[in-house]
Coordinates of C-alpha atoms in Angstrom, one line a residue:
M97 CA 173.7 114.8 50.7
E98 CA 177.3 114.1 51.4
M99 CA 179.7 112.6 48.9
H100 CA 180.8 109.9 51.3
Q101 CA 177.1 108.8 51.5
V102 CA 177.0 108.4 47.8
R103 CA 180.3 106.5 47.8
Y104 CA 179.0 104.1 50.5
F105 CA 175.7 103.6 48.5
L106 CA 177.6 102.7 45.3
A107 CA 179.8 100.3 47.2
V108 CA 176.9 98.4 48.7
A109 CA 175.0 98.4 45.3
Q110 CA 178.1 96.8 43.7
L111 CA 178.9 94.3 46.4
L112 CA 175.4 93.7 47.8
N113 CA 176.9 93.2 51.2
F114 CA 177.1 95.9 53.9
T115 CA 180.1 94.3 55.7
R116 CA 182.2 93.9 52.5
A117 CA 181.2 97.4 51.4
A118 CA 182.4 98.8 54.7
E119 CA 185.8 97.0 54.3
E120 CA 186.0 98.3 50.7
C121 CA 185.4 101.9 51.9
N122 CA 187.7 101.4 54.9
V123 CA 185.1 102.4 57.5
T124 CA 183.3 100.4 60.2
Q125 CA 180.0 98.8 59.2
P126 CA 177.9 100.9 61.7
S127 CA 179.4 104.1 60.2
L128 CA 178.5 102.9 56.7
T129 CA 175.0 101.7 57.7
R130 CA 174.3 105.0 59.5
A131 CA 175.4 107.1 56.5
I132 CA 173.1 105.1 54.2
K133 CA 170.2 105.5 56.6
Q134 CA 170.7 109.2 56.6
L135 CA 170.8 109.2 52.7
E136 CA 167.5 107.1 52.7
A137 CA 165.9 109.6 55.1
E138 CA 166.9 112.5 52.8
L139 CA 165.6 110.7 49.7
G140 CA 162.4 109.6 51.4
G141 CA 162.6 105.8 51.1
D142 CA 164.6 102.7 51.5
L143 CA 167.4 102.1 49.0
F144 CA 168.1 98.5 50.0
R145 CA 166.2 95.5 51.1
R146 CA 168.4 94.2 53.9
E147 CA 168.2 90.5 53.3
R148 CA 170.6 87.7 54.0
P149 CA 172.9 86.6 52.6
A150 CA 172.8 89.6 50.2
A151 CA 171.3 93.1 50.2
Q152 CA 169.1 94.0 47.2
L153 CA 168.3 97.3 45.7
T154 CA 164.8 98.5 46.1
E155 CA 162.9 100.1 43.2
L156 CA 163.9 103.5 44.5
G157 CA 167.5 102.3 44.8
Q158 CA 167.5 101.1 41.2
R159 CA 166.2 104.4 40.0
M160 CA 168.7 106.4 42.1
H161 CA 171.7 104.3 41.2
P162 CA 172.5 105.9 37.8
L163 CA 172.0 109.4 39.1
L164 CA 174.1 108.9 42.2
K165 CA 176.8 107.2 40.1
Q166 CA 176.8 110.2 37.7
C167 CA 177.1 112.5 40.7
H168 CA 180.0 110.5 42.1
D169 CA 181.8 110.4 38.8
A170 CA 181.4 114.1 38.3
A171 CA 182.8 114.9 41.7
T172 CA 185.7 112.5 41.1
G173 CA 186.4 114.1 37.7
A174 CA 186.3 117.5 39.3
R175 CA 188.9 116.5 41.9
S176 CA 191.1 114.9 39.3
L177 CA 190.9 118.0 37.1
A178 CA 191.7 120.3 40.0
S179 CA 194.7 118.2 41.0
S180 CA 196.0 118.3 37.4
F181 CA 195.7 122.1 37.3
R182 CA 197.6 122.4 40.6
S183 CA 200.3 120.0 39.4
G184 CA 200.7 121.8 36.1
E185 CA 199.7 118.8 34.0
I186 CA 196.8 120.8 32.5
G187 CA 197.0 124.5 31.6
A188 CA 194.3 126.9 30.7
L189 CA 194.5 130.2 28.9
R190 CA 191.7 132.8 28.2
I191 CA 192.9 135.6 26.0
A192 CA 191.0 138.4 24.3
L193 CA 192.1 140.0 21.0
T194 CA 190.6 142.9 19.0
H195 CA 189.4 142.0 15.5
S196 CA 192.5 143.7 13.9
I197 CA 195.0 141.5 15.7
D198 CA 196.0 138.4 13.6
L199 CA 196.2 135.2 15.6
S200 CA 199.4 134.2 13.7
L201 CA 201.3 136.5 16.0
L202 CA 200.6 134.1 18.9
I203 CA 201.1 130.7 17.1
P204 CA 204.9 130.3 17.8
H205 CA 204.4 131.1 21.4
L206 CA 201.4 128.8 21.7
N207 CA 203.4 125.9 20.2
E208 CA 206.1 126.5 22.8
I209 CA 203.5 126.5 25.6
R210 CA 202.0 123.2 24.3
R211 CA 205.3 121.5 24.9
Q212 CA 205.2 122.6 28.6
F213 CA 201.8 121.1 29.4
N214 CA 200.4 117.6 28.9
R215 CA 197.0 119.2 28.1
L216 CA 196.3 122.8 27.1
E217 CA 192.9 124.4 27.1
L218 CA 192.6 127.6 25.1
R219 CA 189.8 130.1 24.9
F220 CA 190.0 133.0 22.4
L221 CA 187.7 135.9 22.6
R222 CA 187.3 138.5 19.9
G223 CA 185.8 142.0 20.1
S224 CA 186.2 145.7 19.7
S225 CA 188.7 147.6 21.8
R226 CA 186.0 148.3 24.3
E227 CA 184.8 144.7 24.4
V228 CA 188.4 143.5 25.0
G229 CA 188.5 145.8 28.0
D230 CA 185.2 144.5 29.3
F231 CA 186.5 140.9 28.9
L232 CA 189.4 141.7 31.1
K233 CA 187.4 143.7 33.6
K234 CA 184.8 141.0 34.1
G235 CA 187.4 138.2 34.3
D236 CA 186.3 136.5 31.1
A237 CA 189.9 136.9 29.9
E238 CA 193.2 136.9 31.7
L239 CA 195.2 138.6 29.0
G240 CA 194.3 140.9 26.1
I241 CA 196.1 142.0 23.0
A242 CA 195.1 145.2 21.2
A243 CA 196.4 148.3 19.5
E244 CA 194.6 150.2 22.2
I245 CA 191.8 149.5 24.7
D246 CA 188.9 151.9 25.0
E247 CA 188.6 151.5 28.7
A248 CA 189.7 154.0 31.3
W249 CA 190.4 151.6 34.2
D250 CA 193.3 152.1 36.6
R251 CA 193.8 148.4 37.2
L252 CA 194.8 147.7 33.6
D253 CA 198.5 146.8 33.2
V254 CA 199.9 147.7 29.7
W255 CA 203.0 146.3 28.2
P256 CA 203.8 147.6 24.6
L257 CA 205.0 144.9 22.4
F258 CA 205.8 146.6 19.0
T259 CA 205.0 149.5 16.8
E260 CA 204.2 148.9 13.2
T261 CA 203.2 151.0 10.1
F262 CA 200.2 150.6 7.8
E263 CA 200.6 149.7 4.2
L264 CA 198.4 150.0 1.1
V265 CA 197.1 146.6 -0.2
V266 CA 196.0 146.4 -3.8
S267 CA 195.3 143.6 -6.3
K268 CA 198.1 142.4 -8.6
Q269 CA 196.2 143.9 -11.6
H270 CA 195.9 147.3 -10.0
R271 CA 197.6 150.3 -11.5
L272 CA 199.6 150.8 -8.2
A273 CA 200.8 147.1 -8.0
G274 CA 204.5 146.5 -8.2
R275 CA 205.6 149.8 -6.7
S276 CA 207.7 149.7 -3.6
T277 CA 206.4 153.2 -2.5
I278 CA 203.5 155.4 -3.7
E279 CA 202.8 159.1 -3.0
L280 CA 199.7 160.4 -1.2
D281 CA 198.5 162.0 -4.4
D282 CA 198.3 158.5 -5.9
L283 CA 195.4 157.7 -3.6
R284 CA 193.1 160.6 -4.8
P285 CA 191.1 158.6 -7.4
E286 CA 191.0 155.4 -5.2
Q287 CA 188.0 153.8 -3.4
L288 CA 189.3 153.2 0.1
L289 CA 187.9 150.2 2.0
N290 CA 187.4 151.4 5.6
R291 CA 188.2 148.5 8.0
T292 CA 185.7 149.6 10.7
F293 CA 186.8 146.7 12.9
C294 CA 190.3 148.2 13.2
E295 CA 190.9 150.6 16.1
H296 CA 192.8 153.0 13.8
S297 CA 190.5 153.2 10.8
R298 CA 189.1 156.6 11.7
R299 CA 192.6 157.9 12.5
I300 CA 193.8 156.8 9.0
S301 CA 190.9 158.5 7.3
A302 CA 191.5 161.7 9.4
S303 CA 195.2 161.7 8.5
L304 CA 194.4 161.4 4.8
R305 CA 191.9 164.4 5.0
E306 CA 194.6 166.4 6.8
H307 CA 196.7 166.0 3.7
G308 CA 193.9 167.2 1.6
I309 CA 192.9 163.7 0.3
D310 CA 189.2 163.1 0.8
V311 CA 188.9 159.6 -0.7
E312 CA 185.6 157.9 -1.0
T313 CA 185.2 154.9 1.3
Y314 CA 183.3 151.7 1.6
E315 CA 182.8 150.5 5.1
I316 CA 183.5 146.8 5.8
S317 CA 183.4 144.7 9.0
S318 CA 185.7 141.7 8.3
E319 CA 189.1 141.0 6.9
H320 CA 187.6 138.3 4.7
D321 CA 185.4 140.9 3.0
M322 CA 188.3 143.3 2.6
I323 CA 190.4 140.7 0.8
E324 CA 187.6 139.7 -1.6
L325 CA 186.9 143.3 -2.5
V326 CA 190.5 144.1 -3.1
E327 CA 191.0 141.0 -5.2
A328 CA 188.0 142.1 -7.3
D329 CA 189.6 145.6 -7.8
I330 CA 186.6 147.2 -6.1
G331 CA 188.8 149.1 -3.7
V332 CA 192.1 149.4 -1.9
A333 CA 192.8 149.1 1.8
M334 CA 195.3 150.3 4.5
V335 CA 196.4 147.3 6.7
P336 CA 198.9 146.9 9.5
R337 CA 202.2 145.4 8.5
T338 CA 201.6 142.2 10.5
S339 CA 198.3 141.5 8.9
P340 CA 198.8 138.6 6.4
V341 CA 197.4 139.0 2.9
P342 CA 197.1 136.3 0.2
A343 CA 199.5 136.0 -2.7
S344 CA 196.9 137.6 -5.0
L345 CA 197.5 140.9 -3.4
T346 CA 200.5 143.2 -3.1
R347 CA 201.6 145.6 -0.4
T348 CA 203.0 149.1 -0.9
A349 CA 204.3 151.8 1.5
V350 CA 202.7 155.2 1.4
A351 CA 205.2 158.0 1.6
G352 CA 204.3 160.9 3.8
L353 CA 201.5 159.2 5.6
D354 CA 202.0 158.9 9.3
A355 CA 199.9 155.8 10.0
R356 CA 201.2 153.5 12.6
R357 CA 200.0 151.7 15.7
T358 CA 201.5 150.2 18.9
V359 CA 200.3 146.7 19.8
S360 CA 200.2 146.0 23.5
L361 CA 199.6 143.2 25.9
Y362 CA 197.1 143.9 28.6
G363 CA 196.4 142.4 32.0
V364 CA 194.7 143.2 35.3
A365 CA 196.9 144.4 38.1
G366 CA 196.6 142.4 41.3
R367 CA 194.6 139.5 39.8
Q368 CA 196.0 136.0 40.1
R369 CA 196.8 134.4 36.7
T370 CA 197.1 130.8 35.7
A371 CA 200.5 129.2 35.0
V372 CA 199.8 129.3 31.3
A373 CA 198.9 133.0 31.3
N374 CA 202.0 133.9 33.2
A375 CA 204.2 131.9 30.8
V376 CA 202.5 133.5 27.7
M377 CA 202.9 136.9 29.2
R378 CA 206.7 136.3 29.8
M379 CA 207.1 135.0 26.2
L380 CA 205.3 137.9 24.6
R381 CA 207.1 140.6 26.6
G382 CA 210.5 139.0 26.0
A383 CA 210.0 138.3 22.3
D384 CA 211.9 140.0 19.6
W385 CA 209.2 141.5 17.4
R386 CA 211.5 143.4 15.0
A387 CA 211.4 140.7 12.4
I388 CA 207.7 140.9 11.8
A389 CA 206.9 144.5 12.8
G390 CA 209.8 146.1 11.0

């Protein structure tokens, strides 16, 4: 079935006249008639009763009309969408982030991108560092943001954005609240909430053990759970400086603890990117991250 056959059929169904339909479609009547006969042969029956002065839809034609119209509308919509993408009227972005990367880091840049496109289609994928690497490798995402990607692939492009420290988060009622800095020994009696979704959770625990601090830990798998447990004074947590926390919690630096991470932008070398992805990549690489990362 060819789309011009569908278009000719719809024209005749609307005008109920082969001659006028041919004029509407800007083709000769023999060409239009031949195309509809080919369509009828493919569908196995007549679509029109060729009567004078007007053609009439057969029972088969009536049943096929909504299906063929839907087919025609879908094809027309696809062509229009493709044209909008080519002209830059519509932009699309597929970006993958690890669970420990806060989306607020992207908001100013996304707002800027929205002003450049009449319509912006966004798709955000979340996963572990390995899953973000898989999203990029399979083409599910064009860009990735992570502290590190657990994927040894030579086609991965990496652009470091900023390096940040980790800070201790406690409730405002906690004994350590209000201090600008605490010492490592202050952590000995504490219940540490291990953010297992963070790429550096094991590294932080290992660093504490290297300093002779074997704190007991609770394992949690979401930022929401971490906040509720800290608010309830059930534990304390080490979070990156760029991770937002509610006003009910306070942040404190830990002296002597070398806990930091580098957040990077990832892409796939040699793979064509959309206009939006290229624009976002330029914005992120050119941004001044010092104000938020310290």
